[in-house]
Tab-separated table of C-alpha atoms in Angstrom:
chain	number	residue	atom	x	y	z
G	211	UNK	CA	0.000	0.000	0.000
G	212	UNK	CA	2.788	2.434	0.916
G	213	UNK	CA	4.595	1.592	-2.310
G	214	UNK	CA	1.482	2.410	-4.343
G	215	UNK	CA	1.054	5.717	-2.514
G	216	UNK	CA	4.668	6.675	-3.178
G	217	UNK	CA	4.219	5.755	-6.840
G	218	UNK	CA	1.163	7.976	-7.141
G	219	UNK	CA	2.898	10.980	-5.591
G	220	UNK	CA	5.920	10.506	-7.835
G	221	UNK	CA	3.724	10.605	-10.934
G	222	UNK	CA	1.883	13.651	-9.595
G	223	UNK	CA	5.121	15.561	-8.970
G	224	UNK	CA	6.379	14.566	-12.412
G	225	UNK	CA	3.212	15.943	-14.031
G	226	UNK	CA	3.695	19.245	-12.196
G	227	UNK	CA	7.312	19.424	-13.340
G	228	UNK	CA	6.245	18.780	-16.928
G	229	UNK	CA	3.757	21.644	-16.768
G	230	UNK	CA	6.352	24.021	-15.348
G	231	UNK	CA	8.838	23.072	-18.076
G	232	UNK	CA	6.242	23.702	-20.778
G	233	UNK	CA	5.296	27.042	-19.215
G	234	UNK	CA	8.909	28.205	-19.401
G	235	UNK	CA	9.338	27.141	-23.015
G	236	UNK	CA	9.341	30.152	-25.374
G	237	UNK	CA	5.865	30.832	-26.776
G	238	UNK	CA	4.782	27.358	-25.567
G	239	UNK	CA	4.078	26.264	-29.143
G	240	UNK	CA	1.558	29.142	-29.401
G	241	UNK	CA	-1.038	26.963	-27.674
G	242	UNK	CA	-2.890	30.054	-26.465
G	243	UNK	CA	-3.854	30.840	-30.062
G	244	UNK	CA	-5.081	27.356	-30.926
G	245	UNK	CA	-8.883	27.232	-31.501
G	246	UNK	CA	-9.023	23.753	-29.954
G	247	UNK	CA	-7.782	25.173	-26.640
G	248	UNK	CA	-8.849	28.818	-26.441
G	249	UNK	CA	-12.488	29.567	-27.194
G	250	UNK	CA	-14.336	32.869	-26.709
G	251	UNK	CA	-15.400	31.661	-23.259
G	252	UNK	CA	-12.144	30.287	-21.828
G	253	UNK	CA	-9.446	32.398	-23.493
G	254	UNK	CA	-7.197	34.188	-21.011
G	255	UNK	CA	-6.363	36.777	-23.650
G	256	UNK	CA	-10.007	37.776	-23.820
G	257	UNK	CA	-10.136	37.896	-20.033
G	258	UNK	CA	-7.116	40.225	-20.007
G	259	UNK	CA	-8.896	42.441	-22.539
G	260	UNK	CA	-12.004	42.537	-20.347
G	261	UNK	CA	-9.906	43.471	-17.327
G	262	UNK	CA	-8.224	46.271	-19.291
G	263	UNK	CA	-11.668	47.647	-20.200
G	264	UNK	CA	-12.709	47.499	-16.561
G	265	UNK	CA	-9.571	49.333	-15.423
G	266	UNK	CA	-10.297	51.934	-18.119
G	267	UNK	CA	-13.665	52.717	-16.444
G	268	UNK	CA	-15.642	50.836	-19.087
G	269	UNK	CA	-17.827	47.787	-18.927
G	270	UNK	CA	-15.759	44.585	-19.338
G	271	UNK	CA	-18.460	43.435	-21.755
G	272	UNK	CA	-18.055	46.456	-24.037
G	273	UNK	CA	-17.237	45.309	-27.539
G	274	UNK	CA	-17.201	41.608	-28.265
G	275	UNK	CA	-14.144	40.239	-26.478
G	276	UNK	CA	-14.994	39.077	-22.962
G	277	UNK	CA	-17.960	36.810	-22.227
G	278	UNK	CA	-16.988	35.218	-18.941
G	279	UNK	CA	-17.859	35.629	-15.299
G	280	UNK	CA	-17.157	38.944	-13.559
G	281	UNK	CA	-15.989	36.948	-10.539
G	282	UNK	CA	-13.404	35.125	-12.625
G	283	UNK	CA	-12.392	38.498	-14.033
G	284	UNK	CA	-11.833	39.832	-10.526
G	285	UNK	CA	-9.849	36.726	-9.563
G	286	UNK	CA	-7.563	36.335	-12.591
G	287	UNK	CA	-7.663	39.866	-14.020
G	288	UNK	CA	-5.081	41.392	-11.637
G	289	UNK	CA	-2.731	38.469	-12.338
G	290	UNK	CA	-2.768	39.171	-16.088
G	291	UNK	CA	-1.184	42.610	-15.667
G	292	UNK	CA	1.485	41.619	-13.155
G	293	UNK	CA	4.847	40.846	-14.713
G	294	UNK	CA	7.893	39.320	-13.050
G	295	UNK	CA	11.134	40.415	-14.668
G	296	UNK	CA	12.833	37.588	-16.504
G	297	UNK	CA	9.796	35.309	-16.179
G	298	UNK	CA	7.227	34.263	-18.815
G	299	UNK	CA	4.144	36.404	-19.376
G	300	UNK	CA	1.059	35.392	-17.410
G	301	UNK	CA	3.234	33.205	-15.148
G	302	UNK	CA	0.977	33.771	-12.141
G	303	UNK	CA	-2.122	32.730	-14.083
G	304	UNK	CA	-0.328	29.617	-15.301
G	305	UNK	CA	0.576	28.710	-11.718
G	306	UNK	CA	-3.089	29.123	-10.724
G	307	UNK	CA	-4.065	26.690	-13.479
G	308	UNK	CA	-1.396	24.199	-12.346
G	309	UNK	CA	-2.720	24.367	-8.782
G	310	UNK	CA	-6.277	23.912	-10.075
G	311	UNK	CA	-5.206	20.765	-11.952
G	312	UNK	CA	-3.514	19.343	-8.846
G	313	UNK	CA	-6.551	19.972	-6.642
G	314	UNK	CA	-8.849	18.498	-9.291
G	315	UNK	CA	-6.728	15.350	-9.480
G	316	UNK	CA	-6.719	14.941	-5.704
G	317	UNK	CA	-10.496	15.376	-5.583
G	318	UNK	CA	-10.925	12.805	-8.357
G	319	UNK	CA	-8.707	10.434	-6.377
G	320	UNK	CA	-10.732	10.914	-3.188
G	321	UNK	CA	-13.979	10.471	-5.121
G	322	UNK	CA	-12.663	7.261	-6.666
G	323	UNK	CA	-11.806	5.843	-3.239
G	324	UNK	CA	-15.297	6.710	-1.982
G	325	UNK	CA	-16.946	5.052	-4.975
G	326	UNK	CA	-14.782	1.952	-4.638
G	327	UNK	CA	-15.561	1.543	-0.943
G	328	UNK	CA	-19.297	2.011	-1.490
G	329	UNK	CA	-19.309	-0.429	-4.402
G	330	UNK	CA	-17.369	-3.037	-2.410
G	331	UNK	CA	-19.860	-2.749	0.444
G	332	UNK	CA	-22.736	-3.235	-1.986
G	333	UNK	CA	-21.178	-6.373	-3.466
G	334	UNK	CA	-20.400	-7.643	0.000
G	335	UNK	CA	-24.044	-7.295	0.976
G	336	UNK	CA	-24.910	-9.371	-2.104
G	337	UNK	CA	-22.261	-12.005	-1.234
G	338	UNK	CA	-20.542	-11.491	-4.590
G	339	UNK	CA	-17.569	-9.437	-3.398
G	340	UNK	CA	-15.287	-11.994	-5.062
G	341	UNK	CA	-16.173	-10.306	-8.365
G	342	UNK	CA	-13.768	-7.515	-7.486
G	343	UNK	CA	-10.316	-8.429	-8.630
G	344	UNK	CA	-7.621	-7.776	-6.071
G	345	UNK	CA	-4.581	-6.270	-7.718
G	346	UNK	CA	-1.267	-4.818	-6.684
G	347	UNK	CA	-1.704	-2.008	-9.172
G	348	UNK	CA	-3.144	1.416	-8.433
G	349	UNK	CA	-6.783	1.801	-7.444
G	350	UNK	CA	-9.340	3.252	-9.832
G	351	UNK	CA	-9.211	6.603	-8.025
G	352	UNK	CA	-5.438	6.813	-8.410
G	353	UNK	CA	-5.655	5.800	-12.062
G	354	UNK	CA	-8.366	8.382	-12.775
G	355	UNK	CA	-6.338	11.134	-11.083
G	356	UNK	CA	-3.211	10.240	-13.064
G	357	UNK	CA	-5.179	9.995	-16.298
G	358	UNK	CA	-6.492	13.493	-15.661
G	359	UNK	CA	-3.030	14.865	-14.853
G	360	UNK	CA	-1.217	13.205	-17.769
G	361	UNK	CA	-3.929	13.621	-20.372
G	362	UNK	CA	-2.465	15.742	-23.200
G	363	UNK	CA	-5.766	17.643	-23.329
G	364	UNK	CA	-5.424	18.602	-19.649
G	365	UNK	CA	-1.815	19.665	-20.096
G	366	UNK	CA	-2.630	21.673	-23.229
G	367	UNK	CA	-5.507	23.471	-21.485
G	368	UNK	CA	-3.294	24.275	-18.488
G	369	UNK	CA	-0.284	25.485	-20.467
G	370	UNK	CA	-2.359	27.109	-23.235
G	371	UNK	CA	-3.683	29.888	-20.985
G	372	UNK	CA	-7.242	28.573	-20.878
G	373	UNK	CA	-9.546	28.987	-17.892
G	374	UNK	CA	-10.846	25.424	-18.357
G	375	UNK	CA	-8.865	24.096	-15.337
G	376	UNK	CA	-10.816	26.420	-13.042
G	377	UNK	CA	-14.165	25.391	-14.571
G	378	UNK	CA	-13.242	21.707	-14.313
G	379	UNK	CA	-12.241	22.201	-10.685
G	380	UNK	CA	-15.643	23.473	-9.574
G	381	UNK	CA	-17.429	20.653	-11.452
G	382	UNK	CA	-15.262	18.045	-9.729
G	383	UNK	CA	-15.822	19.860	-6.433
G	384	UNK	CA	-19.583	19.447	-6.833
G	385	UNK	CA	-19.292	15.714	-7.572
G	386	UNK	CA	-16.849	15.153	-4.732
G	387	UNK	CA	-19.077	16.972	-2.261
G	388	UNK	CA	-22.105	14.954	-3.376
G	389	UNK	CA	-20.215	11.641	-3.099
G	390	UNK	CA	-18.985	12.513	0.379
G	391	UNK	CA	-22.378	13.842	1.473
G	392	UNK	CA	-20.976	17.345	2.026
G	393	UNK	CA	-24.075	19.275	0.999
G	394	UNK	CA	-22.728	22.864	1.255
G	395	UNK	CA	-19.651	21.901	-0.782
G	396	UNK	CA	-21.729	20.147	-3.443
G	397	UNK	CA	-24.080	23.130	-3.688
G	398	UNK	CA	-21.178	25.584	-3.944
G	399	UNK	CA	-19.492	23.559	-6.687
G	400	UNK	CA	-22.696	23.187	-8.700
G	401	UNK	CA	-23.621	26.882	-8.411
G	402	UNK	CA	-20.139	28.059	-9.391
G	403	UNK	CA	-19.882	25.574	-12.268
G	404	UNK	CA	-23.252	26.709	-13.612
G	405	UNK	CA	-22.282	30.342	-13.166
G	406	UNK	CA	-19.032	29.912	-15.089
G	407	UNK	CA	-20.258	27.927	-18.101
G	408	UNK	CA	-24.057	27.297	-17.817
G	409	UNK	CA	-23.977	23.701	-19.112
G	410	UNK	CA	-23.134	22.108	-15.726
G	411	UNK	CA	-26.669	23.075	-14.662
G	412	UNK	CA	-27.788	19.651	-15.940
G	413	UNK	CA	-25.581	18.042	-13.284
G	414	UNK	CA	-28.231	18.843	-10.694
G	415	UNK	CA	-29.831	15.471	-11.524
G	416	UNK	CA	-26.818	13.250	-10.690
G	417	UNK	CA	-25.926	15.439	-7.709
G	418	UNK	CA	-29.419	14.982	-6.254
G	419	UNK	CA	-29.250	11.234	-6.921
G	420	UNK	CA	-25.860	11.064	-5.222
G	421	UNK	CA	-27.193	12.868	-2.171
G	422	UNK	CA	-30.426	10.875	-2.114
G	423	UNK	CA	-29.173	7.365	-2.884
G	424	UNK	CA	-25.476	7.625	-2.143
G	425	UNK	CA	-22.568	6.648	-4.432
G	426	UNK	CA	-22.886	4.216	-7.323
G	427	UNK	CA	-24.232	0.753	-6.477
G	428	UNK	CA	-25.479	-2.281	-8.400
G	429	UNK	CA	-29.130	-2.115	-9.532
G	430	UNK	CA	-31.736	-2.190	-6.763
G	431	UNK	CA	-33.280	-5.263	-8.355
G	432	UNK	CA	-30.315	-7.266	-7.074
G	433	UNK	CA	-30.969	-6.177	-3.501
G	434	UNK	CA	-34.666	-7.041	-3.803
G	435	UNK	CA	-33.735	-10.370	-5.323
G	436	UNK	CA	-31.278	-11.054	-2.522
G	437	UNK	CA	-33.831	-10.154	0.093
G	438	UNK	CA	-36.865	-12.018	-1.268
G	439	UNK	CA	-35.519	-14.541	-3.746
G	440	UNK	CA	-35.721	-17.467	-1.292
G	441	UNK	CA	-39.077	-16.767	0.250
G	442	UNK	CA	-40.758	-19.483	-1.742
G	443	UNK	CA	-38.199	-22.157	-0.790
G	444	UNK	CA	-38.160	-24.426	2.255
G	445	UNK	CA	-35.343	-23.426	4.579
G	446	UNK	CA	-34.754	-22.873	8.238
G	447	UNK	CA	-36.035	-19.901	10.188
G	448	UNK	CA	-32.440	-18.927	10.978
G	449	UNK	CA	-31.697	-18.545	7.289
G	450	UNK	CA	-34.859	-16.461	6.895
G	451	UNK	CA	-33.812	-14.141	9.688
G	452	UNK	CA	-30.302	-13.782	8.319
G	453	UNK	CA	-31.708	-13.112	4.854
G	454	UNK	CA	-34.052	-10.387	6.088
G	455	UNK	CA	-31.178	-8.802	7.989
G	456	UNK	CA	-29.049	-8.746	4.843
G	457	UNK	CA	-31.937	-7.231	2.924
G	458	UNK	CA	-32.462	-4.497	5.466
G	459	UNK	CA	-28.765	-3.610	5.255
G	460	UNK	CA	-28.629	-3.739	1.495
G	461	UNK	CA	-31.832	-1.972	0.630
G	462	UNK	CA	-31.240	1.569	-0.522
G	463	UNK	CA	-33.989	4.146	-0.126
G	464	UNK	CA	-34.035	7.703	-1.364
G	465	UNK	CA	-33.385	10.272	1.355
G	466	UNK	CA	-35.027	13.658	0.841
G	467	UNK	CA	-33.332	15.381	3.761
G	468	UNK	CA	-29.940	16.026	2.070
G	469	UNK	CA	-31.741	16.998	-1.147
G	470	UNK	CA	-33.726	19.686	0.670
G	471	UNK	CA	-30.525	20.882	2.293
G	472	UNK	CA	-28.873	20.972	-1.131
G	473	UNK	CA	-31.662	23.112	-2.575
G	474	UNK	CA	-31.411	25.461	0.383
G	475	UNK	CA	-27.641	25.819	0.079
G	476	UNK	CA	-27.899	26.209	-3.691
G	477	UNK	CA	-30.339	29.078	-3.240
G	478	UNK	CA	-28.044	30.619	-0.651
G	479	UNK	CA	-24.917	30.332	-2.813
G	480	UNK	CA	-26.795	31.571	-5.890
G	481	UNK	CA	-27.938	34.669	-4.045
G	482	UNK	CA	-24.421	35.270	-2.793
G	483	UNK	CA	-22.938	34.895	-6.292
G	484	UNK	CA	-25.519	37.265	-7.778
G	485	UNK	CA	-24.778	39.857	-5.104
G	486	UNK	CA	-21.040	39.621	-5.781
G	487	UNK	CA	-21.631	39.873	-9.536
G	488	UNK	CA	-23.866	42.889	-9.028
G	489	UNK	CA	-21.170	44.604	-6.963
G	490	UNK	CA	-18.522	43.742	-9.549
G	491	UNK	CA	-20.394	45.073	-12.601
G	492	UNK	CA	-22.317	47.906	-10.906
G	493	UNK	CA	-19.900	50.803	-11.651
G	494	UNK	CA	-20.043	50.317	-15.440
G	495	UNK	CA	-22.837	47.853	-16.193
G	496	UNK	CA	-25.700	45.772	-14.832
G	497	UNK	CA	-26.640	42.183	-14.134
G	498	UNK	CA	-28.849	42.131	-17.198
G	499	UNK	CA	-25.880	43.049	-19.383
G	500	UNK	CA	-23.888	40.279	-17.736
G	501	UNK	CA	-26.612	37.717	-18.504
G	502	UNK	CA	-26.806	38.890	-22.109
G	503	UNK	CA	-23.046	38.826	-22.624
G	504	UNK	CA	-22.483	35.464	-20.933
G	505	UNK	CA	-25.469	33.107	-21.041
G	506	UNK	CA	-27.038	34.912	-24.000
G	507	UNK	CA	-23.740	34.643	-25.867
G	508	UNK	CA	-23.669	30.894	-25.204
G	509	UNK	CA	-27.269	30.229	-26.219
G	510	UNK	CA	-27.348	32.399	-29.352
G	511	UNK	CA	-23.975	31.181	-30.730
G	512	UNK	CA	-22.969	34.689	-31.815
G	513	UNK	CA	-19.280	33.972	-32.410
G	514	UNK	CA	-18.582	31.927	-35.555
G	515	UNK	CA	-14.856	31.542	-35.008
G	516	UNK	CA	-13.683	27.974	-35.669
G	517	UNK	CA	-13.453	25.525	-32.793
G	518	UNK	CA	-13.410	21.791	-32.312
G	519	UNK	CA	-17.212	21.608	-32.108
G	520	UNK	CA	-19.862	21.233	-34.796
G	521	UNK	CA	-22.081	24.285	-34.288
G	522	UNK	CA	-19.863	27.078	-35.653
G	523	UNK	CA	-19.822	25.803	-39.234
G	524	UNK	CA	-23.485	24.820	-39.215
G	525	UNK	CA	-24.706	28.235	-38.064
G	526	UNK	CA	-22.301	29.970	-40.430
G	527	UNK	CA	-23.995	28.199	-43.352
G	528	UNK	CA	-27.635	28.056	-42.240
G	529	UNK	CA	-30.099	30.651	-43.511
G	530	UNK	CA	-30.997	33.352	-40.989
G	531	UNK	CA	-34.656	32.421	-41.306
G	532	UNK	CA	-33.961	28.960	-39.808
G	533	UNK	CA	-31.327	30.044	-37.299
G	534	UNK	CA	-33.639	30.350	-34.278
G	535	UNK	CA	-35.266	26.988	-35.007
G	536	UNK	CA	-31.975	25.111	-35.183
G	537	UNK	CA	-30.634	26.874	-32.096
G	538	UNK	CA	-33.611	25.548	-30.153
G	539	UNK	CA	-33.127	22.079	-31.620
G	540	UNK	CA	-29.439	21.884	-30.739
G	541	UNK	CA	-29.907	23.105	-27.176
G	542	UNK	CA	-32.939	20.914	-26.536
G	543	UNK	CA	-30.941	17.973	-27.803
G	544	UNK	CA	-29.042	17.996	-24.522
G	545	UNK	CA	-32.177	18.370	-22.406
G	546	UNK	CA	-33.986	15.513	-24.138
G	547	UNK	CA	-31.318	13.057	-22.963
G	548	UNK	CA	-31.477	13.993	-19.286
G	549	UNK	CA	-34.594	12.123	-18.196
G	550	UNK	CA	-34.120	8.793	-20.063
G	551	UNK	CA	-30.530	8.460	-18.897
G	552	UNK	CA	-31.464	9.407	-15.339
G	553	UNK	CA	-34.181	6.723	-15.244
G	554	UNK	CA	-31.864	4.026	-16.603
G	555	UNK	CA	-28.754	4.969	-14.613
G	556	UNK	CA	-30.224	6.278	-11.380
G	557	UNK	CA	-28.334	3.602	-9.424
G	558	UNK	CA	-25.055	4.984	-10.830
G	559	UNK	CA	-25.313	8.780	-10.379
G	560	UNK	CA	-21.557	9.429	-10.650
G	561	UNK	CA	-21.397	7.553	-13.945
G	562	UNK	CA	-24.498	9.476	-15.005
G	563	UNK	CA	-22.619	12.716	-14.315
G	564	UNK	CA	-19.793	11.486	-16.553
G	565	UNK	CA	-22.287	10.832	-19.365
G	566	UNK	CA	-23.901	14.259	-18.961
G	567	UNK	CA	-20.503	15.968	-19.075
G	568	UNK	CA	-19.504	14.034	-22.200
G	569	UNK	CA	-22.767	14.895	-23.969
G	570	UNK	CA	-22.582	18.590	-23.092
G	571	UNK	CA	-18.923	18.686	-24.172
G	572	UNK	CA	-19.969	17.347	-27.538
G	573	UNK	CA	-22.986	19.611	-28.122
G	574	UNK	CA	-22.012	22.852	-26.357
G	575	UNK	CA	-21.620	26.046	-28.336
G	576	UNK	CA	-17.916	26.619	-27.760
G	577	UNK	CA	-16.215	23.338	-26.792
G	578	UNK	CA	-12.516	22.987	-26.080
G	579	UNK	CA	-10.135	20.156	-25.263
G	580	UNK	CA	-10.415	21.158	-21.606
G	581	UNK	CA	-13.995	19.844	-21.622
G	582	UNK	CA	-12.821	16.503	-22.970
G	583	UNK	CA	-10.056	16.370	-20.373
G	584	UNK	CA	-12.696	16.453	-17.632
G	585	UNK	CA	-14.832	13.534	-18.780
G	586	UNK	CA	-11.813	11.459	-19.840
G	587	UNK	CA	-10.439	11.881	-16.321
G	588	UNK	CA	-13.748	10.810	-14.777
G	589	UNK	CA	-13.788	7.804	-17.109
G	590	UNK	CA	-10.970	6.267	-15.066
G	591	UNK	CA	-13.268	5.992	-12.037
G	592	UNK	CA	-15.146	3.118	-13.680
G	593	UNK	CA	-12.343	0.749	-14.666
G	594	UNK	CA	-14.090	-2.378	-13.354
G	595	UNK	CA	-17.380	-1.611	-15.076
G	596	UNK	CA	-15.727	-0.638	-18.378
G	597	UNK	CA	-13.275	-3.532	-18.519
G	598	UNK	CA	-15.219	-5.160	-21.377
G	599	UNK	CA	-15.975	-1.962	-23.312
G	600	UNK	CA	-15.704	-2.442	-27.068
G	601	UNK	CA	-13.740	-0.290	-29.524
G	602	UNK	CA	-11.375	0.959	-26.794
G	603	UNK	CA	-8.321	0.755	-29.053
G	604	UNK	CA	-10.239	2.340	-31.914
G	605	UNK	CA	-11.282	5.242	-29.683
G	606	UNK	CA	-7.716	5.743	-28.455
G	607	UNK	CA	-6.380	5.835	-32.005
G	608	UNK	CA	-9.227	8.122	-33.045
G	609	UNK	CA	-8.528	10.673	-30.305
G	610	UNK	CA	-4.827	10.648	-31.182
G	611	UNK	CA	-5.589	11.013	-34.888
G	612	UNK	CA	-7.970	13.918	-34.408
G	613	UNK	CA	-5.514	15.646	-32.066
G	614	UNK	CA	-2.814	15.454	-34.738
G	615	UNK	CA	-4.981	16.207	-37.763
G	616	UNK	CA	-6.861	19.186	-36.316
G	617	UNK	CA	-3.886	21.623	-36.245
G	618	UNK	CA	-2.742	20.356	-39.642
G	619	UNK	CA	-6.122	21.011	-41.258
G	620	UNK	CA	-6.357	24.411	-39.576
G	621	UNK	CA	-2.936	25.336	-40.937
G	622	UNK	CA	-3.866	24.226	-44.460
G	623	UNK	CA	-7.022	26.314	-44.323
G	624	UNK	CA	-5.967	29.510	-42.547
G	625	UNK	CA	-2.262	29.938	-43.246
G	626	UNK	CA	-1.336	28.028	-46.398
G	627	UNK	CA	-4.597	28.558	-48.263
G	628	UNK	CA	-4.439	25.087	-49.817
G	629	UNK	CA	-7.599	23.907	-48.045
G	630	UNK	CA	-10.943	25.264	-46.945
G	631	UNK	CA	-13.230	25.226	-43.927
G	632	UNK	CA	-14.453	21.728	-44.784
G	633	UNK	CA	-10.991	20.354	-44.026
G	634	UNK	CA	-11.051	21.615	-40.459
G	635	UNK	CA	-14.754	20.921	-39.939
G	636	UNK	CA	-14.186	17.283	-40.943
G	637	UNK	CA	-11.921	16.820	-37.926
G	638	UNK	CA	-14.631	18.339	-35.725
G	639	UNK	CA	-17.183	15.899	-37.132
G	640	UNK	CA	-14.819	12.980	-36.556
G	641	UNK	CA	-14.224	14.209	-33.013
G	642	UNK	CA	-17.983	14.363	-32.357
G	643	UNK	CA	-18.422	10.837	-33.734
G	644	UNK	CA	-15.694	9.533	-31.428
G	645	UNK	CA	-17.448	11.092	-28.438
G	646	UNK	CA	-20.755	9.533	-29.507
G	647	UNK	CA	-19.121	6.103	-29.737
G	648	UNK	CA	-17.504	6.610	-26.332
G	649	UNK	CA	-20.818	7.510	-24.689
G	650	UNK	CA	-22.751	4.658	-26.320
G	651	UNK	CA	-20.136	2.000	-25.638
G	652	UNK	CA	-19.503	3.083	-22.049
G	653	UNK	CA	-23.223	2.986	-21.236
G	654	UNK	CA	-23.498	-0.436	-22.899
G	655	UNK	CA	-20.487	-1.709	-20.937
G	656	UNK	CA	-21.940	-0.561	-17.610
G	657	UNK	CA	-25.334	-2.111	-18.357
G	658	UNK	CA	-23.656	-5.375	-19.404
G	659	UNK	CA	-21.674	-5.302	-16.163
G	660	UNK	CA	-24.931	-4.957	-14.231
G	661	UNK	CA	-26.365	-7.933	-16.109
G	662	UNK	CA	-23.325	-10.002	-15.150
G	663	UNK	CA	-23.877	-9.043	-11.527
G	664	UNK	CA	-27.475	-10.149	-11.772
G	665	UNK	CA	-26.540	-13.508	-13.303
G	666	UNK	CA	-23.887	-14.044	-10.655
G	667	UNK	CA	-26.356	-13.188	-7.911
G	668	UNK	CA	-28.926	-15.621	-9.334
G	669	UNK	CA	-26.256	-18.325	-9.440
G	670	UNK	CA	-25.371	-17.665	-5.814
G	671	UNK	CA	-29.021	-17.952	-4.810
G	672	UNK	CA	-29.447	-21.212	-6.660
G	673	UNK	CA	-26.289	-22.637	-5.148
G	674	UNK	CA	-27.548	-21.635	-1.731
G	675	UNK	CA	-30.902	-23.347	-2.332
G	676	UNK	CA	-29.359	-26.595	-3.520
């Protein structure tokens, strides 16, 4: 155990050293100008422009540069103008992003340990704990944390002067608080994540399920089967009593008390955030302007600059007459998936959160590789369930191929003039298809894992009856 802990901390320190080396490299490969990394919502350059407008006694939302949170502007803005002689520009902001990545990885690790303990207890109550394979390798929480830290997307977002590490941190904070039952922390993370990028608002469903049911468990049908499967057989009264005791321990009921507390704390944090935003924008603007320039900017897809998503090219080509219709269709596409997935995966709320994040990363207005870094890091929390997932090697090769082809196609289109927008958009379409395959196959793998648990539980019951 101590050896595994030392190994984890070595890899963590190495990832920090790699980030610091890349920060000190000249120009850092111009990652800050890459459309896959810096979007209108997460670009630090735009944030610096908004802070300059604010210091010039103008609204930070004047013009069309900054569309982020005024709180983030107050936090990172002063760091963008401070220079240390002989050090890289925006060094302080880069260090903030490195710290955010470290904290996110540690929270993912703690969440993974919580999920693993809860899942082991559930299997133990079903007498099928032998399904978990004991291994000398790292736990799923450690693997997920290291995957997040060493993911090239995470490193690129951190070094490329993108605010994605901060947004990912508050999302992970909400999930960690919900898994641990820390209601104020979960509410704070969810409110801040929604405030920063709007799309995490859909995570209220898995957060409520986590608080109500607890961390991920096998389907409730298995517990009911374990509790009542032998009632029709002839066995001793001692076995009946032991069986009912196991059922009472295993049965999971929804608890409304933490959910009510979560709604209360969410209302409290939301009010507090709105008050702070009002104070921040009051000298040169209003809350209504903030909503228009942030959430309105996201929902109306005003900026048509290229990114790794699929909406920019579509809305650049669609007729203005149909623009409002297709905007509604694309945004409702995310909402339509919330309820069916919640019904089918309510026993696995943390995995449900991973699916929601992957879907929103694919269909959001201004996606970046930082969004993909978040759900790919969370994917490592479910190593046991996804052990039999199909097309894993194909997905790995696809992500690598898209990562290499995207800058090439962008260069052919923008700088060399030997291509056109279709070249770059094709990589975005391929990237979206890979994310669709990942979501479909991961859900299928988890459901197949649940079926295996059910078959194993039925076998145990039959063996016990014979």
